[in-house]
Short mmCIF file of C-alpha atoms in Angstrom, two decimals:
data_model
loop_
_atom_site.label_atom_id
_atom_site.label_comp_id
_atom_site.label_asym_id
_atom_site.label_seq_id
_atom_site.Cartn_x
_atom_site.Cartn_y
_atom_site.Cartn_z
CA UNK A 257 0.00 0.00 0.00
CA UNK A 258 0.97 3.64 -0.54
CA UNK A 259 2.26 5.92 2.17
CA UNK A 260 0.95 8.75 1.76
CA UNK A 261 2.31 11.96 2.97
CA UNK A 262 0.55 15.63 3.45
CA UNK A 263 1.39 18.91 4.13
CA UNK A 264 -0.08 20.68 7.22
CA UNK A 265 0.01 23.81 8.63
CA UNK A 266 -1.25 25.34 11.78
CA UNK A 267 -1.02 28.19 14.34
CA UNK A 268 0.73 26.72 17.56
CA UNK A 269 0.83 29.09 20.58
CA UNK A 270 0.58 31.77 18.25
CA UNK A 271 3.59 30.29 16.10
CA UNK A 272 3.03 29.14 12.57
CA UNK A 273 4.11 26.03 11.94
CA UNK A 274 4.46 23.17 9.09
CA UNK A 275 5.36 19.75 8.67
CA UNK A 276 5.02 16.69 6.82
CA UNK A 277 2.71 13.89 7.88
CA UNK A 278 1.92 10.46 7.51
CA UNK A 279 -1.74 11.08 7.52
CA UNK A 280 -1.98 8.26 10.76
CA UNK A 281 -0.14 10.45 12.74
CA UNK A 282 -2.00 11.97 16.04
CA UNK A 283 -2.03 15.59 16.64
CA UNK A 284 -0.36 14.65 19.86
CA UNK A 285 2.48 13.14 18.10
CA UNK A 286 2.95 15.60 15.59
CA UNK A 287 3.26 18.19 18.32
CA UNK A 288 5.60 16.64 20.33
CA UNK A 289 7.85 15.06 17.89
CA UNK A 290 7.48 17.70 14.96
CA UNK A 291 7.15 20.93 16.62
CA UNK A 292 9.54 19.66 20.03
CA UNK A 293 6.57 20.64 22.35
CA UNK A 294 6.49 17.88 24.60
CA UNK A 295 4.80 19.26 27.38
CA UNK A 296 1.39 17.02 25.80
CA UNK A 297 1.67 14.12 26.96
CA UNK A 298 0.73 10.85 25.84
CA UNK A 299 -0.99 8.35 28.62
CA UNK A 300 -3.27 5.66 26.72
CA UNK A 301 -2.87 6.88 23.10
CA UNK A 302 -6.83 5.57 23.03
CA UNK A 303 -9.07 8.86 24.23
CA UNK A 304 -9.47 7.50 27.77
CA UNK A 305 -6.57 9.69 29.88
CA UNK A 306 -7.04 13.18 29.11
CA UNK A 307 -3.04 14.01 29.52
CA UNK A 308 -2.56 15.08 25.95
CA UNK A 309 -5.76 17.67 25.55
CA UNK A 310 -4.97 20.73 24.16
CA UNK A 311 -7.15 23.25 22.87
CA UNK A 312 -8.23 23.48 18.70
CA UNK A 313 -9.53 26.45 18.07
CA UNK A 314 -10.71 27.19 21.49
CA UNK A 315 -12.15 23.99 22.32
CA UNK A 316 -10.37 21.18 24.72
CA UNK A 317 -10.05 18.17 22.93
CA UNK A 318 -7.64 14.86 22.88
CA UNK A 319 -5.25 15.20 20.99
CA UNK A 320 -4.75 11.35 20.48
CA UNK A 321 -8.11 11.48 19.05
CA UNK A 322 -7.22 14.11 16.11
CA UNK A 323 -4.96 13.10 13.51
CA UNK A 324 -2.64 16.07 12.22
CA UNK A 325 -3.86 16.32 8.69
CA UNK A 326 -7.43 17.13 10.91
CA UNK A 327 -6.16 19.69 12.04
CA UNK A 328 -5.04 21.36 9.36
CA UNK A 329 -5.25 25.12 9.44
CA UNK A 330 -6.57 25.38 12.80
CA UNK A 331 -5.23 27.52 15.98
CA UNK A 332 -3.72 25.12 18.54
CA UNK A 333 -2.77 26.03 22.44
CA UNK A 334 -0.98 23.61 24.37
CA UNK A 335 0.35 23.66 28.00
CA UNK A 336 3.22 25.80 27.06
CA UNK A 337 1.03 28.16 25.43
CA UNK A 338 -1.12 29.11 28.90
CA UNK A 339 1.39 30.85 30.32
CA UNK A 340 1.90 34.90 30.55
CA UNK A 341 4.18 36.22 27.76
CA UNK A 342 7.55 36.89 29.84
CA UNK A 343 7.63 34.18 32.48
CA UNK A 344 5.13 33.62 34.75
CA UNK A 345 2.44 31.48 35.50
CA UNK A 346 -1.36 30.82 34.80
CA UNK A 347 -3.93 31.59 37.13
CA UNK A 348 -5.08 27.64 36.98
CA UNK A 349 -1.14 26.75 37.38
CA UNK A 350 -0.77 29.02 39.86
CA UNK A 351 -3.60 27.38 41.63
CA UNK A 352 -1.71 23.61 40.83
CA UNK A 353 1.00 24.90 42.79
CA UNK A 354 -0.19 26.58 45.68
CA UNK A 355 -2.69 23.65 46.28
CA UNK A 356 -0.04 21.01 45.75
CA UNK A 357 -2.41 19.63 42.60
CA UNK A 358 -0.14 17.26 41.07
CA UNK A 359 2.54 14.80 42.17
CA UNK A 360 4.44 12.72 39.24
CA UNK A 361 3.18 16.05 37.20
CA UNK A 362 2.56 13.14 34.02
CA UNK A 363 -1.23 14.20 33.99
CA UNK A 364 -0.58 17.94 34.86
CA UNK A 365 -0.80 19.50 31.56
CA UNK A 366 -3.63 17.57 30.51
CA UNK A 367 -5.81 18.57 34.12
CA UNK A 368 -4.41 22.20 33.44
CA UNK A 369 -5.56 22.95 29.81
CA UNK A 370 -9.19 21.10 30.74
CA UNK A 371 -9.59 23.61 33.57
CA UNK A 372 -8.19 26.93 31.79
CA UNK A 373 -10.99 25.91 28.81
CA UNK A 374 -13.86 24.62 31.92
CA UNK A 375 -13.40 27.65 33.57
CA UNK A 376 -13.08 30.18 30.65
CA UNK A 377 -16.73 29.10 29.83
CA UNK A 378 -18.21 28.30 33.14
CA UNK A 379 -16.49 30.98 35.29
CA UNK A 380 -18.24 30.27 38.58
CA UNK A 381 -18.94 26.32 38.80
CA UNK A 382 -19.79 24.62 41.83
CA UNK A 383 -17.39 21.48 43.46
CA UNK A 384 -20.01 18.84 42.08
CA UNK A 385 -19.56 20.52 38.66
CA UNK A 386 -15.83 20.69 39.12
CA UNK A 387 -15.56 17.03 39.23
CA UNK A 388 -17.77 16.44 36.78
CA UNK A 389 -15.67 18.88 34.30
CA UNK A 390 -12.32 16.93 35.42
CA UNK A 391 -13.58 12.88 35.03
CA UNK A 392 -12.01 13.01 31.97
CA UNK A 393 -8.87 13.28 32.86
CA UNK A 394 -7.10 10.25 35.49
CA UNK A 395 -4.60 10.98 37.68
CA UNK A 396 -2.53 7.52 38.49
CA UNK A 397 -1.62 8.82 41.42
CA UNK A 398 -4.77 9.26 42.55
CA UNK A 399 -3.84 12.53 43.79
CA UNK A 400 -7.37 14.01 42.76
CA UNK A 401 -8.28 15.88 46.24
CA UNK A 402 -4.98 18.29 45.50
CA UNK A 403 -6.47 18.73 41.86
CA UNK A 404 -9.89 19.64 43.07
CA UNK A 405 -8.46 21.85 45.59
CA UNK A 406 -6.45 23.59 42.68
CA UNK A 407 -9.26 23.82 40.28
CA UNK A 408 -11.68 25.20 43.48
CA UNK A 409 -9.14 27.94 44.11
CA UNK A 410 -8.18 28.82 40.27
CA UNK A 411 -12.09 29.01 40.02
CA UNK A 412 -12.49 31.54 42.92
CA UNK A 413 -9.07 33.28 41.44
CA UNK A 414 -10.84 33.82 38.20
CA UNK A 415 -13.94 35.07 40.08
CA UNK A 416 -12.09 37.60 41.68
CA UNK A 417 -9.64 38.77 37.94
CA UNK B 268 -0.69 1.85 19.91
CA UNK B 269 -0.78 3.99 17.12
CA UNK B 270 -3.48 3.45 13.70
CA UNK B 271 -1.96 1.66 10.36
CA UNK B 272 -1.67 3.68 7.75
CA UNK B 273 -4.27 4.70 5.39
CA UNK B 274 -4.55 7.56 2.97
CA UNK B 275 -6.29 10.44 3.79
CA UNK B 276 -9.59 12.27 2.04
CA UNK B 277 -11.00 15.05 2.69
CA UNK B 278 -13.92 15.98 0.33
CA UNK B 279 -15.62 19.28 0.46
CA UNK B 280 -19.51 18.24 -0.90
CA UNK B 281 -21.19 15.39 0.02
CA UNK B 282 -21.25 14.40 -3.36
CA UNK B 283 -17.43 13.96 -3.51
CA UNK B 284 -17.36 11.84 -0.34
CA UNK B 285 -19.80 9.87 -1.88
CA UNK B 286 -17.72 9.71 -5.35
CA UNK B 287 -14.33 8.63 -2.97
CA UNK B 288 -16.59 6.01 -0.81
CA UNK B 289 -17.92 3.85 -4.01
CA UNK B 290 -14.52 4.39 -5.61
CA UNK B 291 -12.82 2.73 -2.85
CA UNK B 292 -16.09 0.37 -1.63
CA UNK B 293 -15.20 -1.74 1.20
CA UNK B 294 -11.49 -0.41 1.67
CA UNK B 295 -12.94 3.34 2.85
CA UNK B 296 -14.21 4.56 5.65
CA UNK B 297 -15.65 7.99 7.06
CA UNK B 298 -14.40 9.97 9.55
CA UNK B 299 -16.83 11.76 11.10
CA UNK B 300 -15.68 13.26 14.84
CA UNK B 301 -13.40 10.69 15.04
CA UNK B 302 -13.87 10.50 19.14
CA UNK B 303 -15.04 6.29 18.49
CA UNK B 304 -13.20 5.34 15.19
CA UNK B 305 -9.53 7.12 16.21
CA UNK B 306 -9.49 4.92 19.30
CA UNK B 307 -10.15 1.58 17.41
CA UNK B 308 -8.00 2.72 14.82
CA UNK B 309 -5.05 3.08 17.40
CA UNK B 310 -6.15 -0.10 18.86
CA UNK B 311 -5.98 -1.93 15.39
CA UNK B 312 -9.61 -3.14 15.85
CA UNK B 313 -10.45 -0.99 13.35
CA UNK B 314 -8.74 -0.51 9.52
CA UNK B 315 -9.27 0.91 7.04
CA UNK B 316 -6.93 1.88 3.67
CA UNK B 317 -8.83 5.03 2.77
CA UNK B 318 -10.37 7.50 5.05
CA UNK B 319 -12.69 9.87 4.15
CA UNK B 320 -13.19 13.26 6.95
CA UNK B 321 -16.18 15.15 6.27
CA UNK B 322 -14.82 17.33 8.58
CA UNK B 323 -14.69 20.20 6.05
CA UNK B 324 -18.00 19.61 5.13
CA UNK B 325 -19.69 22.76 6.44
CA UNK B 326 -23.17 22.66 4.87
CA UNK B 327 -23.45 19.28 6.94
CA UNK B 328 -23.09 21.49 10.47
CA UNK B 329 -26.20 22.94 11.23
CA UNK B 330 -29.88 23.06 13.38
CA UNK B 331 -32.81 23.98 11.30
CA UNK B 332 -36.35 24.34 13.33
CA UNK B 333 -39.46 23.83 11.44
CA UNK B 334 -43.32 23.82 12.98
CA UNK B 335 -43.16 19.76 13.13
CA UNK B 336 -39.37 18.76 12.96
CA UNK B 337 -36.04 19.88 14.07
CA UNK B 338 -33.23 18.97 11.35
CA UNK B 339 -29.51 18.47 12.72
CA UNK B 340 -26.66 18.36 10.03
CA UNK B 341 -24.79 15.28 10.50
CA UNK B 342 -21.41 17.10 11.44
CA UNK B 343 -23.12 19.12 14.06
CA UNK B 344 -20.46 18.52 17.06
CA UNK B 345 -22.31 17.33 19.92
CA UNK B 346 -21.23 20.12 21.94
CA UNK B 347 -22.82 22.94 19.95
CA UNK B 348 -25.77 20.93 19.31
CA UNK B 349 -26.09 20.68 23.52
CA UNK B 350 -26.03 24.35 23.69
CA UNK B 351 -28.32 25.13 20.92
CA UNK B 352 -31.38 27.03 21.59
CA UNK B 353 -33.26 25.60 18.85
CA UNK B 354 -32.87 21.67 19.95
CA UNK B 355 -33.32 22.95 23.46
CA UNK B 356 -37.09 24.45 22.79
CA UNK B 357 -37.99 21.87 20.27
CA UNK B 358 -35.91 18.93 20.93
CA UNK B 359 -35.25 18.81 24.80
CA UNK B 360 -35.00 15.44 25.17
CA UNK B 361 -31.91 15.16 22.81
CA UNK B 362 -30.11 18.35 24.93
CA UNK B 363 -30.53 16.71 27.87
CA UNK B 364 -28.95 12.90 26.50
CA UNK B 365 -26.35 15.53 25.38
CA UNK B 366 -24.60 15.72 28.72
CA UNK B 367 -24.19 11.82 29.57
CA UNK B 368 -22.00 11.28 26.42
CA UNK B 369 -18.11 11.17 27.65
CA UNK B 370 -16.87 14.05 28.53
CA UNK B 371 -16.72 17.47 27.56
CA UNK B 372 -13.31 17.59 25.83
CA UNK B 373 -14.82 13.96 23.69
CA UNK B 374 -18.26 16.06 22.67
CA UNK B 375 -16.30 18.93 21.64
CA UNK B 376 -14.74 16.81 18.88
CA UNK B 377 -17.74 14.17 18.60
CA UNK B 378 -20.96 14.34 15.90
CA UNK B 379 -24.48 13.96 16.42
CA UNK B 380 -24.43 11.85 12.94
CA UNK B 381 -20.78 10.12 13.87
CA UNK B 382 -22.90 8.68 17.28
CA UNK B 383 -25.26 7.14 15.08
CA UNK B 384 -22.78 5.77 11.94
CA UNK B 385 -20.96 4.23 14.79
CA UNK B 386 -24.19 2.44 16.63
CA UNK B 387 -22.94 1.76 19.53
CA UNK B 388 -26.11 -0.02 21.41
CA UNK B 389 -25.30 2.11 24.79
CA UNK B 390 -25.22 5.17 22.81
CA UNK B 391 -27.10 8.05 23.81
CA UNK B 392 -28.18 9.61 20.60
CA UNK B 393 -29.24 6.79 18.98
CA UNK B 394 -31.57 5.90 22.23
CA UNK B 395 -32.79 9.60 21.45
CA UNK B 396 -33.69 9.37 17.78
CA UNK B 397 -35.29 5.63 18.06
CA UNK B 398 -37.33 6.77 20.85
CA UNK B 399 -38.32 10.08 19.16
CA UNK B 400 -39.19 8.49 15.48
CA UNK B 401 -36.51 10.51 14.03
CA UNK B 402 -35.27 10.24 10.17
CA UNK B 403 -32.05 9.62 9.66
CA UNK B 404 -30.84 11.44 6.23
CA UNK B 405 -28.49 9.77 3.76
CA UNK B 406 -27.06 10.43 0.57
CA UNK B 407 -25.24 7.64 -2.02
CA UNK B 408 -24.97 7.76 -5.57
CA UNK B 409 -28.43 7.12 -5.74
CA UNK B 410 -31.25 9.67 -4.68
CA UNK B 411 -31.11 10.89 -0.91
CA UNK B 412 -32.81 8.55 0.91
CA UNK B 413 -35.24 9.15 4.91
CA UNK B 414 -34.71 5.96 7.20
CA UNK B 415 -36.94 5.57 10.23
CA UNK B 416 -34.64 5.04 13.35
CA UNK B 417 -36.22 2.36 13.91
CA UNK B 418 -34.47 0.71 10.56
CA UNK B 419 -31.63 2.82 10.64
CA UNK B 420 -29.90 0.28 13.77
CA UNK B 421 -29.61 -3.21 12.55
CA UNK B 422 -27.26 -4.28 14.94
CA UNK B 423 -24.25 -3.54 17.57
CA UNK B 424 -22.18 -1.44 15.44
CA UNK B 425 -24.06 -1.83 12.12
CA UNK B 426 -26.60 0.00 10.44
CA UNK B 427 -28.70 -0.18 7.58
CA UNK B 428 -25.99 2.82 5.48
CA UNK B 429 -24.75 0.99 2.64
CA UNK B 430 -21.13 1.27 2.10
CA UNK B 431 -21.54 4.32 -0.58
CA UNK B 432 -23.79 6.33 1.62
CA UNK B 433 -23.17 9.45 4.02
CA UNK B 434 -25.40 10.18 6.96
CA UNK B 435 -26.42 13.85 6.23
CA UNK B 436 -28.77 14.11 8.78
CA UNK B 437 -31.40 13.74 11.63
CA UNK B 438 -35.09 14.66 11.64
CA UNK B 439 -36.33 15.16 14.65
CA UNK B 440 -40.23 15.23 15.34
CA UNK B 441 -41.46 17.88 17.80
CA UNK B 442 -43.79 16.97 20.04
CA UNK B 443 -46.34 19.46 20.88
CA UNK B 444 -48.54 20.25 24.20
CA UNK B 445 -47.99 19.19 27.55
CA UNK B 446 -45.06 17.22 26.98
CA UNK B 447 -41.89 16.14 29.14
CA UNK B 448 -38.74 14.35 29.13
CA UNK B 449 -36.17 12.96 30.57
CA UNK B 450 -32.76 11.01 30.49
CA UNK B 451 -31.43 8.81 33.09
CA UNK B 452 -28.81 6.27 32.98
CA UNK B 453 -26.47 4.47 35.33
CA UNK B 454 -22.66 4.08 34.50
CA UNK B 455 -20.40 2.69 37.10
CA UNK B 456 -18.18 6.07 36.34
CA UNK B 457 -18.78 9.69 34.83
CA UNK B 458 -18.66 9.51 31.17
CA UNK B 459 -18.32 5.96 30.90
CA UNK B 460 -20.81 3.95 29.13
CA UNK B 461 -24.00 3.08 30.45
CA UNK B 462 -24.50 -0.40 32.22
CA UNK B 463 -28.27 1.04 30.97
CA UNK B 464 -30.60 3.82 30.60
CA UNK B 465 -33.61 5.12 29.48
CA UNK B 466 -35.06 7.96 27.64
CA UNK B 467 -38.57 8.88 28.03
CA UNK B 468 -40.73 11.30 26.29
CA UNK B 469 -45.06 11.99 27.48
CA UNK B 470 -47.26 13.98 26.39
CA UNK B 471 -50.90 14.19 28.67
CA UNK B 472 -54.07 15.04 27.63
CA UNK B 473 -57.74 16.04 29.50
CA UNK B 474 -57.88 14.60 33.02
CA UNK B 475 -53.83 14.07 33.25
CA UNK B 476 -54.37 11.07 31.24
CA UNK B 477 -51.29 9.86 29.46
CA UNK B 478 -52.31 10.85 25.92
CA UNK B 479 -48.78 10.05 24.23
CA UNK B 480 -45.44 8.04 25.78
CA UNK B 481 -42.06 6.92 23.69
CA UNK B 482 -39.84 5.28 26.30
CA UNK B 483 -36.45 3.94 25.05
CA UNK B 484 -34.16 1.69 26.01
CA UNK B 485 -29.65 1.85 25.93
CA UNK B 486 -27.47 -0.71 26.81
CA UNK B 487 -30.02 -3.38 27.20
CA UNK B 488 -29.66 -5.51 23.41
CA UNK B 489 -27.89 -5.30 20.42
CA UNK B 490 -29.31 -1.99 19.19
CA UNK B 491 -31.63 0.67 21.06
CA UNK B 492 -34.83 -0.85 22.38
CA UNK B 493 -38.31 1.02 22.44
CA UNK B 494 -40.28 -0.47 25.28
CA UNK B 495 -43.38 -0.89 23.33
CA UNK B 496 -45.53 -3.01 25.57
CA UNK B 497 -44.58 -1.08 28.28
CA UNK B 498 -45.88 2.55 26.28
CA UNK B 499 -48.79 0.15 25.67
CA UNK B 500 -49.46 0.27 28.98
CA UNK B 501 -49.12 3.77 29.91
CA UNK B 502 -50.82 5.07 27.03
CA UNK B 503 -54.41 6.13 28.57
CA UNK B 504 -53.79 5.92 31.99
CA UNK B 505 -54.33 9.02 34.43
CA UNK B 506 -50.95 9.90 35.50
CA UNK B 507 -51.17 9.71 39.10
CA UNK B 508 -52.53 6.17 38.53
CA UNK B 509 -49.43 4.69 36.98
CA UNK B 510 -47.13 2.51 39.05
CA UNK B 511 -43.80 3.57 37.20
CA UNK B 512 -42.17 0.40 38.52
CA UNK B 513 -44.59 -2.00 36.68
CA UNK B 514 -44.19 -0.29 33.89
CA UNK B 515 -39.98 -0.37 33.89
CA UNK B 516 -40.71 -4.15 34.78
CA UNK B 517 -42.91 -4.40 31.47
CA UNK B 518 -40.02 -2.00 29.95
CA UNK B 519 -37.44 -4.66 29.71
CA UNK B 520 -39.68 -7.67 29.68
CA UNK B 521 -38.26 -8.95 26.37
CA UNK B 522 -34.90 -7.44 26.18
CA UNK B 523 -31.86 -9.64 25.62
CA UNK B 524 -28.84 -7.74 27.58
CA UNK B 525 -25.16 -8.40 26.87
CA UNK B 526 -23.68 -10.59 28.98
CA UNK B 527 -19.57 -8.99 29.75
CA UNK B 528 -17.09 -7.71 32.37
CA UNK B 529 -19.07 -4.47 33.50
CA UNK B 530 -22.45 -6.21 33.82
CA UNK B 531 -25.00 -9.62 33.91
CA UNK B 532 -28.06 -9.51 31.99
CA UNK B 533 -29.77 -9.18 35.03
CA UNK B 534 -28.23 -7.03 36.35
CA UNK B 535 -28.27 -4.75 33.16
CA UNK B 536 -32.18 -5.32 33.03
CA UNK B 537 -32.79 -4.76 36.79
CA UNK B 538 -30.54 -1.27 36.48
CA UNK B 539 -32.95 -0.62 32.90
CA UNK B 540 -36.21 -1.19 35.55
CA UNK B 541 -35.59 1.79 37.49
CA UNK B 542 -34.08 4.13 34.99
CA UNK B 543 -37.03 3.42 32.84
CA UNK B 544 -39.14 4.44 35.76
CA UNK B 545 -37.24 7.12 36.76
CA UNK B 546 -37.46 8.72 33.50
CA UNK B 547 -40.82 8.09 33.08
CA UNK B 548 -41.52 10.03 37.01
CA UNK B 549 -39.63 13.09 35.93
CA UNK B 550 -40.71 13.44 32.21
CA UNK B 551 -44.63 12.71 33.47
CA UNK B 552 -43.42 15.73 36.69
CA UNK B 553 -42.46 17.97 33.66
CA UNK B 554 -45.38 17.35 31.68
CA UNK B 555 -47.76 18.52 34.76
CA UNK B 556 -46.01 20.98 36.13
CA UNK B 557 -43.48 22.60 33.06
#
């Protein structure tokens, strides 16, 4: 069979960038091994993690799920895009800090760019909606109470910005 | 785990995906969302040596309201169809399956027609559209064709598309008067699939009596169930009459559940019991009381 290659181009933390693709390759991949941003991570490879969401034009999605060719054209943010031009952190990474929201830090940027998307449309959520907003992300250390504590603070930091 | 390779279409008319799908017959497949297919692809349960993305389809993203019927472009990502004030006045009981499918970052990427191509029998559109009598759109090299729901799911994982045709989209009746519904469903965790569930649109008439009732049924056989003895039952009766747990006992009567890891069949059927009466309460609550 043919291997077919394609061209793609997209906006990357406000970067253009190109490469060539095998059309099976993930966005996750192609971000990581293409454009050197590793901070996506790859858990499962099969949708069921949530470490390697990003955001495609606006919205949080897996980026396991999304080949490259898909996104085509399309504005991507990743972890390393969230923070402040300069140095600095995000409100929501502030929050992972302070609250001690992550321990290996594998699943961190995949909790981090769920809750800067959940809480840029649902500013004010309550703790039941919290947890519903962050079941689609697993934490294998099972440090969820720290995350939940993060995401409750970065959600009353936002309240008060 | 990454997906073979394959080579890559991406059509912009519906006419050219259907062109690429009979030029490549059993070898193609369509992408729709991708949040079911890219996982089985990774997994190598699923091949396929051409895909074809209607992705870049945009005239297959969109709501339409009519008087009678709500149409929903096949492309329509879940997530914009959940927040759409159209389905939401016309079509509540599809906003409100909305919710229970994965999770937010899956129906962000995930398509109201991409649930049904991929029939999965736990599904929560599919439940919607065989319980509301919806049409499902499709378009082949032949002339554009309506199928019932009710035909549209042959099977777990199969429908009644043949291999040149593209979903375009769903029809959605509106029901009219004092109508409710409701969604409920048990999975053992968020966003999982359902062990089962049950959607439940009523409608009453003079004296509270149940004029009008379309329960369905997810998780509980091969494709999504409508409890039709148990509707038989309800239809008629004054509300406040009704023993809802009779009727979820009627409900899955005859179903066949799947028999695996998460769940027994009895299990599965006694779970289906009380969702379908706990859909039933709060669509009937709705009904009375808006």
């Amino acid at each position: 069979m043919e291997t077919q290659v394609a061209q793609v181009a997209m906006t990357v933390n406000g970067t253009p960038r190109r490469a060539t693709v095998e059309p099976r390759k993930t966005l996750a991949d192609t971000l990581r091994e293409d454009f050197g941003l590793t901070g996506t991570h790859l858990g499962c490879e099969h949708g069921v993690c949530g470490a390697c969401t990003v955001l495609v034009d606006g919205a949080a999605i897996r980026a396991c799920l999304m080949f490259a060719v898909q996104a085509d054209g399309s504005e991507v943010v990743t972890v390393e895009g969230l923070a402040p031009a300069g140095g600095g952190l995000s409100a929501v990474q502030r929050a992972f800090r302070e609250e001690h929201g992550l321990q290996c830090g594998f699943c961190t940027p995949g909790f981090v760019v769920s809750l800067t998307a959940y809480l840029r449309d649902h500013p004010m959520p309550s703790g039941a909606e919290l947890r519903d907003a962050l079941s689609g992300n697993l934490c294998r250390c099972t440090g969820y109470q720290g995350i939940i504590a993060a995401a409750r603070r970065a959600a009353g930091g936002m309240e008060d910005q | 785990m990454k997906a073979a390779p394959f080579c890559y279409h991406r059509p912009g008319t519906v006419a050219e995906a259907v062109e690429t799908l009979a030029a490549f017959g059993d070898g193609a497949k369509v992408l729709a969302g991708g949040q079911s297919l890219v996982p089985l692809m990774a997994l190598r349960l699923a091949r396929a040596e051409h895909l074809v993305d209607l992705g870049r389809i945009a005239a297959l993203r969109y709501v339409r309201g009519a008087a009678d019927s709500v149409a929903v472009g096949a492309m329509t990502v879940q997530a914009a169809a959940g927040r759409d004030p159209v389905i939401a006045a016309s079509v509540p009981l599809l906003a409100r399956a909305i919710p229970f499918i994965g999770h937010f970052q899956v129906r962000n990427r995930g398509t109201v027609g991409g649930s049904c191509a991929h029939a999965d029998p736990s599904a929560e559109i599919p439940a919607v559209a065989v319980t509301l009598d919806a049409e499902l759109e499709a378009s082949g090299r032949g002339r554009p064709r309506l199928i019932p729901a009710a035909k549209f799911f042959t099977s777990t994982f199969t429908t009644s598309l043949e291999p040149d045709e593209v979903l375009t989209a769903l029809h959605f009746p509106v029901w009219p008067g004092r109508s409710g519904f409701a969604v409920r469903e048990f999975a053992r965790r968020r966003g999982d699939f359902a062990v089962a569930g049950a959607v439940c649109a009523v409608t009453l008439g003079q004296g509270e009596r149940i004029e009008r009732v379309a329960i369905g049924l997810l998780g509980l056989g091969a494709v999504p169930l409508r409890a039709a003895a148990a509707e038989r039952a309800a239809t008629g009766t004054a509300a406040g009459d009704l023993d809802v747990t009779e009727i979820g006992h009627l409900a899955v009567a005859d179903t066949d559940p799947p028999d695996d890891v998460h769940a027994t069949p009895g299990y599965r059927r006694r779970v289906g019991v009380a969702m379908a009466a706990r859909a039933l309460t709060a669509a009937l609550e709705e009904a009375a009381h808006g």
